[in-house]
Short mmCIF file of C-alpha atoms in Angstrom, two decimals:
data_model
loop_
_atom_site.label_atom_id
_atom_site.label_comp_id
_atom_site.label_asym_id
_atom_site.label_seq_id
_atom_site.Cartn_x
_atom_site.Cartn_y
_atom_site.Cartn_z
CA MET A 1 -11.32 4.85 -9.76
CA THR A 2 -8.01 5.65 -11.12
CA GLU A 3 -4.73 4.38 -9.73
CA GLN A 4 -1.06 4.01 -10.70
CA GLY A 5 0.80 0.81 -10.88
CA VAL A 6 3.80 -1.00 -12.46
CA VAL A 7 3.32 -3.35 -15.32
CA LEU A 8 4.50 -6.85 -14.18
CA SER A 9 4.08 -8.92 -17.46
CA VAL A 10 1.98 -8.51 -20.73
CA LYS A 11 0.35 -11.34 -22.52
CA ASP A 12 -1.71 -10.67 -25.66
CA GLU A 13 -4.01 -7.86 -24.96
CA PHE A 14 -3.85 -7.90 -21.10
CA ALA A 15 -1.01 -6.73 -18.57
CA LYS A 16 -0.81 -7.44 -15.07
CA VAL A 17 -0.40 -4.56 -12.98
CA ARG A 18 0.51 -3.93 -9.53
CA VAL A 19 -0.82 -1.41 -7.62
CA GLY A 20 0.54 -0.46 -4.36
CA ARG A 21 -1.38 0.47 -0.91
CA ASN A 22 -1.89 4.50 -0.48
CA SER A 23 -3.53 6.45 2.32
CA ALA A 24 -7.03 6.17 0.91
CA CYS A 25 -6.79 2.34 0.90
CA ALA A 26 -8.13 2.13 4.70
CA SER A 27 -11.59 3.06 3.91
CA CYS A 28 -12.42 2.28 0.37
CA GLY A 29 -12.00 -1.47 -0.25
CA LYS A 30 -13.22 -1.32 -3.88
CA CYS A 31 -10.05 -3.11 -5.22
CA GLY A 32 -10.48 -6.02 -2.72
CA MET A 33 -7.27 -5.11 -0.82
CA THR A 34 -7.13 -5.99 2.77
CA GLU A 35 -5.57 -4.13 5.60
CA LYS A 36 -2.64 -6.47 5.56
CA GLN A 37 -1.94 -6.42 2.01
CA LYS A 38 0.63 -3.94 0.68
CA HIS A 39 -0.35 -4.51 -2.97
CA VAL A 40 -2.93 -5.98 -5.32
CA ASP A 41 -2.49 -7.16 -8.94
CA PHE A 42 -4.93 -6.50 -11.65
CA PHE A 43 -5.30 -7.88 -15.33
CA ALA A 44 -5.87 -4.74 -17.05
CA SER A 45 -6.49 -4.14 -20.84
CA ASN A 46 -3.38 -3.07 -22.51
CA ASP A 47 -4.55 -1.23 -25.66
CA ILE A 48 -1.80 1.33 -25.39
CA GLY A 49 1.14 -1.10 -25.53
CA ALA A 50 2.54 -0.55 -22.05
CA ALA A 51 5.57 -2.69 -21.60
CA VAL A 52 6.84 -4.60 -18.73
CA GLY A 53 8.35 -2.17 -16.07
CA ASP A 54 6.21 0.72 -17.17
CA THR A 55 4.48 2.95 -14.56
CA VAL A 56 0.97 3.26 -15.77
CA SER A 57 -2.26 4.82 -14.93
CA ILE A 58 -5.29 2.43 -14.68
CA GLU A 59 -8.94 2.88 -14.54
CA ILE A 60 -10.66 0.21 -12.18
CA PRO A 61 -14.39 0.30 -12.62
CA GLU A 62 -16.47 0.89 -9.49
CA THR A 63 -18.48 -2.37 -9.91
CA ASN A 64 -15.39 -4.89 -9.69
CA SER A 65 -15.35 -5.49 -6.03
CA ALA A 66 -18.99 -6.80 -5.35
CA LYS A 67 -18.85 -8.98 -8.70
CA PHE A 68 -15.41 -10.46 -7.88
CA ALA A 69 -16.26 -11.25 -4.44
CA PHE A 70 -19.38 -13.10 -5.73
CA VAL A 71 -17.29 -15.13 -8.08
CA ALA A 72 -14.51 -15.66 -5.72
CA TYR A 73 -16.14 -16.83 -2.64
CA CYS A 74 -19.80 -17.37 -3.39
CA LEU A 75 -19.86 -19.76 -6.57
CA PRO A 76 -17.44 -22.16 -5.03
CA LEU A 77 -19.73 -22.76 -2.22
CA ILE A 78 -22.62 -23.80 -4.32
CA PRO A 79 -21.15 -27.29 -5.09
CA ALA A 80 -19.89 -27.56 -1.59
CA LEU A 81 -23.37 -26.98 -0.30
CA ALA A 82 -25.07 -29.13 -2.42
CA LEU A 83 -22.84 -32.18 -1.64
CA LEU A 84 -23.21 -31.15 2.17
CA PHE A 85 -27.01 -31.15 2.16
CA LEU A 86 -27.12 -34.25 -0.30
CA SER A 87 -25.22 -36.15 2.40
CA ILE A 88 -27.10 -34.78 5.36
CA GLY A 89 -30.29 -35.64 3.42
CA LEU A 90 -29.14 -39.28 2.92
CA LYS A 91 -28.24 -39.63 6.50
CA TRP A 92 -24.51 -40.14 5.75
CA ALA A 93 -21.85 -40.07 8.59
CA ASP A 94 -21.01 -36.65 9.52
CA TRP A 95 -17.46 -37.31 8.72
CA LEU A 96 -18.47 -38.22 5.23
CA SER A 97 -20.51 -34.83 4.97
CA VAL A 98 -17.26 -32.94 6.15
CA ILE A 99 -15.19 -34.76 3.44
CA LEU A 100 -17.84 -34.08 0.59
CA PHE A 101 -17.98 -30.49 1.71
CA ILE A 102 -14.37 -30.15 1.17
CA VAL A 103 -14.42 -31.94 -2.09
CA GLY A 104 -17.32 -29.58 -3.19
CA LEU A 105 -15.20 -26.46 -2.27
CA ALA A 106 -12.18 -28.02 -4.36
CA VAL A 107 -14.41 -28.59 -7.23
CA GLY A 108 -16.01 -25.15 -7.06
CA PHE A 109 -12.49 -23.31 -6.96
CA THR A 110 -11.54 -25.57 -9.87
CA ILE A 111 -14.36 -24.75 -11.87
CA VAL A 112 -13.97 -20.97 -11.15
CA ALA A 113 -10.55 -21.20 -11.91
CA VAL A 114 -10.95 -22.79 -15.28
CA VAL A 115 -13.74 -20.66 -16.38
CA ASP A 116 -11.89 -17.65 -15.27
CA LYS A 117 -9.03 -18.78 -17.67
CA LEU A 118 -11.53 -19.44 -20.68
CA ARG A 119 -13.02 -16.06 -20.24
CA LYS A 120 -9.69 -14.39 -19.99
CA HIS A 121 -10.30 -12.83 -16.53
CA LYS A 122 -13.42 -11.03 -17.83
CA TRP A 123 -15.99 -11.76 -15.11
CA MET A 124 -16.62 -7.88 -14.95
CA GLU A 125 -15.65 -4.75 -16.73
CA THR A 126 -11.91 -5.16 -16.99
CA PRO A 127 -9.60 -2.52 -15.55
CA GLN A 128 -7.97 -0.66 -18.39
CA ILE A 129 -4.68 1.22 -18.76
CA LEU A 130 -5.22 4.70 -19.41
CA ALA A 131 -1.56 6.07 -19.98
CA VAL A 132 1.86 5.32 -19.43
CA VAL A 133 3.14 7.58 -16.81
CA GLY A 134 6.80 6.60 -16.87
CA ARG A 135 8.91 4.21 -18.82
CA LYS A 136 11.66 2.06 -17.56
CA THR A 137 14.74 2.90 -19.67
CA VAL A 138 17.52 0.51 -20.55
CA GLU A 139 20.00 2.70 -18.22
CA GLN A 140 17.50 2.10 -15.21
CA ASP A 141 17.54 -1.61 -15.91
CA LYS A 142 21.30 -2.02 -16.10
CA THR A 143 21.53 0.30 -12.89
CA GLU A 144 18.92 -1.99 -10.97
CA GLN A 145 20.70 -4.96 -12.08
CA GLY A 146 24.22 -3.67 -10.90
CA GLU A 147 22.64 -2.83 -7.64
CA GLN A 148 21.25 -6.39 -7.15
CA ASN A 149 24.76 -8.05 -8.11
CA ASN A 150 26.58 -5.61 -5.66
CA GLU A 151 24.32 -6.88 -2.71
#
C-alpha cells in the first residue's frame, strides 16, 4: 500500500511520517487506523534523505497490521495471564489476582516498549520512504511562522 504523508522528525536512518485519513480508510484497516483517528504515524526507513516538513510517498507493507496487532495487544497479555492463573491456582484472594493481572499487563507493555526500542521499531517489514513529493521551502516556513505570530 502506498500513501503520502509529512515527515515529522528524522533520526538516524528513520523518519517519523504522519499519514492522514483518506476516503479508502473506512474499509481497509491495514495501517491500524481506527474510524475516529484522523492520522497515523509510521517510522519509515529514510534511505533517500527526506527532511522534516517534506511531503513523501511511503510504501507500507501489507503484513504489518496483523503482526503489529499481535505485538501490541497479545504479547503484553502473556505475563498478565500467567500471573492471573498462578494466583488462581494458588487460591489467593480475588483482589490480589486482579492486582497481579494489572501488574502483569504493565510488565508486558514495558517489555514490548523496551524490545521495540532495542529493535529500532523493526518488528516487521519497515515502511519505506519511496520519494519526496514536495519539499518545504524556507519561504513557506517563514510564511507559516508569520501566520502563527499574527494569530
